[in-house]
Amino acid sequence: MDLGIRGRKALLSGASKGMGKACALAVARAGVDVTLVARNEAALLATAEEIRKETGVEVTTVVADITTEEGRAAAIAACPEPDILLNNAGGMPPGDFRDWTRDDWIKAIDLMMLPPIFMMKATVDGMMERGFGRIVNIASRSVKIAHAELGLSNGARSGLVGFTGGLARQTVGRNVTINNLLPGIFDSDGQREHVAKLSEATGRPYDEIWAERARKNPAGRYGDPSEIGSYFAFLVSEHAGFITGQNLLIDGGEYPGTF
């Protein structure tokens, strides 16, 4: 399928590895020039070179922390008029809410809720003026099926999803859509860090927990980052202009509800 976005510009955060990298690669294959933002310079440069060699599109890199005002300014300076925006960030470690302080909660909001909102604020009006825009936030299935040990993520990401629902209805009339992807278990560094924390907290072997999580998923496996990249590429294509304000699960069927 021709996605109809060749020559567009995409600004992607958390794009040096895992799901963010997969999203960048997917739209680059469709002919989109990409600006990649991440904190790890070595991984970022390696990903940029990989995308250049495979696709031939223009790749710009920004070594920055998107959770800071300075980092967001650097990202916007590098790609001031994006047609496509991906907001992607890591999560907070699992734990017991009894141990979390106010600072922990503020840190979660500053990581998972406010940066995407500020990035949308910086870009959405320009998208509407130009008559095209696609914004996708990678959140988590935890906004639909809460995990007790992920309370920080449950709260902060739900705040982002709630905000997005209101904004998306204001922009779609100008061909700017805003959607949230809700991944389940994916074979990624973030998932491995999560399982390592669970192993540390419970005393159970890492390999045992990792294998158990795959067995419990109806698909019997972890998702591959390329699968979320493909989903993202369609959502930001010209064909997805009637999809907005949605929270889209990609979890191998693990969410048990009908709605």
mmCIF file of N, CA and C in Angstrom, residues 183-244:
data_model
loop_
_atom_site.group_PDB
_atom_site.id
_atom_site.type_symbol
_atom_site.label_atom_id
_atom_site.label_comp_id
_atom_site.label_asym_id
_atom_site.label_seq_id
_atom_site.Cartn_x
_atom_site.Cartn_y
_atom_site.Cartn_z
ATOM 1 N N PRO A 183 0.521 -0.552 23.747
ATOM 2 C CA PRO A 183 1.184 -1.844 23.584
ATOM 3 C C PRO A 183 1.105 -2.697 24.842
ATOM 4 N N GLY A 184 1.046 -3.992 24.602
ATOM 5 C CA GLY A 184 1.191 -4.959 25.682
ATOM 6 C C GLY A 184 2.654 -5.348 25.814
ATOM 7 N N ILE A 185 2.906 -6.649 25.951
ATOM 8 C CA ILE A 185 4.292 -7.094 26.127
ATOM 9 C C ILE A 185 5.001 -7.138 24.770
ATOM 10 N N PHE A 186 6.087 -6.399 24.677
ATOM 11 C CA PHE A 186 6.909 -6.377 23.471
ATOM 12 C C PHE A 186 8.336 -6.763 23.827
ATOM 13 N N ASP A 187 9.008 -7.376 22.880
ATOM 14 C CA ASP A 187 10.400 -7.759 23.059
ATOM 15 C C ASP A 187 11.258 -6.504 22.902
ATOM 16 N N SER A 188 11.434 -5.796 24.005
ATOM 17 C CA SER A 188 12.126 -4.517 23.978
ATOM 18 C C SER A 188 12.966 -4.346 25.236
ATOM 19 N N ASP A 189 13.855 -3.364 25.193
ATOM 20 C CA ASP A 189 14.676 -3.083 26.374
ATOM 21 C C ASP A 189 13.813 -2.695 27.565
ATOM 22 N N GLY A 190 12.749 -1.930 27.307
ATOM 23 C CA GLY A 190 11.867 -1.524 28.381
ATOM 24 C C GLY A 190 11.213 -2.717 29.066
ATOM 25 N N GLN A 191 10.797 -3.710 28.259
ATOM 26 C CA GLN A 191 10.197 -4.910 28.824
ATOM 27 C C GLN A 191 11.208 -5.707 29.642
ATOM 28 N N ARG A 192 12.428 -5.774 29.128
ATOM 29 C CA ARG A 192 13.454 -6.509 29.865
ATOM 30 C C ARG A 192 13.770 -5.826 31.202
ATOM 31 N N GLU A 193 13.792 -4.500 31.208
ATOM 32 C CA GLU A 193 14.024 -3.781 32.457
ATOM 33 C C GLU A 193 12.879 -4.007 33.437
ATOM 34 N N HIS A 194 11.674 -4.049 32.927
ATOM 35 C CA HIS A 194 10.505 -4.281 33.765
ATOM 36 C C HIS A 194 10.571 -5.666 34.414
ATOM 37 N N VAL A 195 10.886 -6.664 33.615
ATOM 38 C CA VAL A 195 10.964 -8.031 34.136
ATOM 39 C C VAL A 195 12.105 -8.149 35.146
ATOM 40 N N ALA A 196 13.206 -7.461 34.884
ATOM 41 C CA ALA A 196 14.322 -7.477 35.833
ATOM 42 C C ALA A 196 13.899 -6.903 37.184
ATOM 43 N N LYS A 197 13.105 -5.835 37.168
ATOM 44 C CA LYS A 197 12.615 -5.249 38.412
ATOM 45 C C LYS A 197 11.663 -6.206 39.127
ATOM 46 N N LEU A 198 10.804 -6.885 38.369
ATOM 47 C CA LEU A 198 9.909 -7.863 38.976
ATOM 48 C C LEU A 198 10.698 -9.005 39.604
ATOM 49 N N SER A 199 11.745 -9.435 38.923
ATOM 50 C CA SER A 199 12.596 -10.501 39.453
ATOM 51 C C SER A 199 13.262 -10.069 40.755
ATOM 52 N N GLU A 200 13.737 -8.849 40.753
ATOM 53 C CA GLU A 200 14.390 -8.304 41.946
ATOM 54 C C GLU A 200 13.407 -8.200 43.114
ATOM 55 N N ALA A 201 12.184 -7.786 42.816
ATOM 56 C CA ALA A 201 11.195 -7.579 43.870
ATOM 57 C C ALA A 201 10.647 -8.886 44.426
ATOM 58 N N THR A 202 10.532 -9.901 43.577
ATOM 59 C CA THR A 202 9.904 -11.160 43.996
ATOM 60 C C THR A 202 10.894 -12.258 44.344
ATOM 61 N N GLY A 203 12.133 -12.119 43.877
ATOM 62 C CA GLY A 203 13.118 -13.172 44.081
ATOM 63 C C GLY A 203 12.998 -14.314 43.091
ATOM 64 N N ARG A 204 12.070 -14.207 42.154
ATOM 65 C CA ARG A 204 11.910 -15.252 41.138
ATOM 66 C C ARG A 204 12.937 -15.055 40.021
ATOM 67 N N PRO A 205 13.378 -16.136 39.399
ATOM 68 C CA PRO A 205 14.364 -16.013 38.313
ATOM 69 C C PRO A 205 13.808 -15.200 37.143
ATOM 70 N N TYR A 206 14.669 -14.384 36.565
ATOM 71 C CA TYR A 206 14.302 -13.543 35.429
ATOM 72 C C TYR A 206 13.727 -14.387 34.290
ATOM 73 N N ASP A 207 14.419 -15.452 33.905
ATOM 74 C CA ASP A 207 13.996 -16.265 32.764
ATOM 75 C C ASP A 207 12.621 -16.886 33.002
ATOM 76 N N GLU A 208 12.341 -17.226 34.242
ATOM 77 C CA GLU A 208 11.043 -17.817 34.581
ATOM 78 C C GLU A 208 9.917 -16.808 34.369
ATOM 79 N N ILE A 209 10.123 -15.581 34.827
ATOM 80 C CA ILE A 209 9.101 -14.547 34.660
ATOM 81 C C ILE A 209 8.932 -14.202 33.183
ATOM 82 N N TRP A 210 10.048 -14.071 32.470
ATOM 83 C CA TRP A 210 9.996 -13.719 31.046
ATOM 84 C C TRP A 210 9.187 -14.754 30.264
ATOM 85 N N ALA A 211 9.472 -16.032 30.490
ATOM 86 C CA ALA A 211 8.771 -17.091 29.766
ATOM 87 C C ALA A 211 7.303 -17.173 30.184
ATOM 88 N N GLU A 212 7.035 -16.966 31.436
ATOM 89 C CA GLU A 212 5.665 -17.023 31.932
ATOM 90 C C GLU A 212 4.786 -15.958 31.288
ATOM 91 N N ARG A 213 5.319 -14.760 31.133
ATOM 92 C CA ARG A 213 4.542 -13.676 30.534
ATOM 93 C C ARG A 213 4.186 -13.992 29.080
ATOM 94 N N ALA A 214 5.099 -14.625 28.363
ATOM 95 C CA ALA A 214 4.800 -15.025 26.986
ATOM 96 C C ALA A 214 3.717 -16.103 26.959
ATOM 97 N N ARG A 215 3.818 -17.086 27.851
ATOM 98 C CA ARG A 215 2.840 -18.177 27.880
ATOM 99 C C ARG A 215 1.430 -17.669 28.175
ATOM 100 N N LYS A 216 1.326 -16.670 29.033
ATOM 101 C CA LYS A 216 0.011 -16.171 29.439
ATOM 102 C C LYS A 216 -0.658 -15.321 28.369
ATOM 103 N N ASN A 217 0.115 -14.842 27.413
ATOM 104 C CA ASN A 217 -0.467 -14.049 26.337
ATOM 105 C C ASN A 217 -1.174 -14.986 25.354
ATOM 106 N N PRO A 218 -2.382 -14.632 24.891
ATOM 107 C CA PRO A 218 -3.074 -15.506 23.932
ATOM 108 C C PRO A 218 -2.257 -15.818 22.686
ATOM 109 N N ALA A 219 -1.397 -14.893 22.280
ATOM 110 C CA ALA A 219 -0.547 -15.146 21.116
ATOM 111 C C ALA A 219 0.619 -16.068 21.451
ATOM 112 N N GLY A 220 0.874 -16.269 22.736
ATOM 113 C CA GLY A 220 1.948 -17.162 23.165
ATOM 114 C C GLY A 220 3.337 -16.606 22.941
ATOM 115 N N ARG A 221 3.444 -15.279 22.805
ATOM 116 C CA ARG A 221 4.742 -14.685 22.517
ATOM 117 C C ARG A 221 4.735 -13.202 22.861
ATOM 118 N N TYR A 222 5.893 -12.594 22.757
ATOM 119 C CA TYR A 222 6.021 -11.150 22.857
ATOM 120 C C TYR A 222 5.821 -10.536 21.473
ATOM 121 N N GLY A 223 5.351 -9.307 21.450
ATOM 122 C CA GLY A 223 5.243 -8.595 20.191
ATOM 123 C C GLY A 223 6.618 -8.200 19.679
ATOM 124 N N ASP A 224 6.741 -8.131 18.374
ATOM 125 C CA ASP A 224 7.973 -7.648 17.761
ATOM 126 C C ASP A 224 7.817 -6.145 17.514
ATOM 127 N N PRO A 225 8.835 -5.331 17.830
ATOM 128 C CA PRO A 225 8.711 -3.888 17.615
ATOM 129 C C PRO A 225 8.283 -3.515 16.200
ATOM 130 N N SER A 226 8.649 -4.321 15.210
ATOM 131 C CA SER A 226 8.262 -4.003 13.836
ATOM 132 C C SER A 226 6.744 -3.996 13.662
ATOM 133 N N GLU A 227 6.040 -4.741 14.503
ATOM 134 C CA GLU A 227 4.587 -4.786 14.407
ATOM 135 C C GLU A 227 3.964 -3.456 14.835
ATOM 136 N N ILE A 228 4.509 -2.856 15.859
ATOM 137 C CA ILE A 228 3.999 -1.552 16.259
ATOM 138 C C ILE A 228 4.434 -0.483 15.252
ATOM 139 N N GLY A 229 5.613 -0.672 14.639
ATOM 140 C CA GLY A 229 6.043 0.250 13.585
ATOM 141 C C GLY A 229 5.068 0.260 12.414
ATOM 142 N N SER A 230 4.605 -0.903 12.025
ATOM 143 C CA SER A 230 3.658 -0.995 10.908
ATOM 144 C C SER A 230 2.322 -0.355 11.261
ATOM 145 N N TYR A 231 1.873 -0.570 12.483
ATOM 146 C CA TYR A 231 0.621 0.030 12.948
ATOM 147 C C TYR A 231 0.748 1.553 12.926
ATOM 148 N N PHE A 232 1.859 2.040 13.436
ATOM 149 C CA PHE A 232 2.122 3.476 13.453
ATOM 150 C C PHE A 232 2.123 4.045 12.036
ATOM 151 N N ALA A 233 2.787 3.366 11.126
ATOM 152 C CA ALA A 233 2.882 3.872 9.751
ATOM 153 C C ALA A 233 1.508 4.031 9.120
ATOM 154 N N PHE A 234 0.609 3.093 9.369
ATOM 155 C CA PHE A 234 -0.741 3.251 8.823
ATOM 156 C C PHE A 234 -1.468 4.414 9.486
ATOM 157 N N LEU A 235 -1.354 4.541 10.810
ATOM 158 C CA LEU A 235 -2.064 5.611 11.522
ATOM 159 C C LEU A 235 -1.647 6.997 11.064
ATOM 160 N N VAL A 236 -0.399 7.136 10.627
ATOM 161 C CA VAL A 236 0.070 8.458 10.189
ATOM 162 C C VAL A 236 -0.049 8.637 8.679
ATOM 163 N N SER A 237 -0.638 7.673 8.008
ATOM 164 C CA SER A 237 -0.756 7.747 6.551
ATOM 165 C C SER A 237 -1.935 8.632 6.145
ATOM 166 N N GLU A 238 -2.033 8.913 4.853
ATOM 167 C CA GLU A 238 -3.153 9.712 4.339
ATOM 168 C C GLU A 238 -4.469 8.952 4.438
ATOM 169 N N HIS A 239 -4.397 7.630 4.630
ATOM 170 C CA HIS A 239 -5.593 6.795 4.652
ATOM 171 C C HIS A 239 -6.281 6.778 6.013
ATOM 172 N N ALA A 240 -5.657 7.371 7.027
ATOM 173 C CA ALA A 240 -6.169 7.250 8.397
ATOM 174 C C ALA A 240 -6.764 8.549 8.920
ATOM 175 N N GLY A 241 -7.218 9.403 8.030
ATOM 176 C CA GLY A 241 -7.724 10.705 8.437
ATOM 177 C C GLY A 241 -9.050 10.676 9.174
ATOM 178 N N PHE A 242 -9.727 9.516 9.204
ATOM 179 C CA PHE A 242 -11.013 9.395 9.884
ATOM 180 C C PHE A 242 -10.866 8.647 11.207
ATOM 181 N N ILE A 243 -9.619 8.451 11.638
ATOM 182 C CA ILE A 243 -9.341 7.767 12.915
ATOM 183 C C ILE A 243 -8.717 8.787 13.845
ATOM 184 N N THR A 244 -9.412 9.135 14.897
ATOM 185 C CA THR A 244 -8.840 10.103 15.835
ATOM 186 C C THR A 244 -9.426 9.904 17.225
#
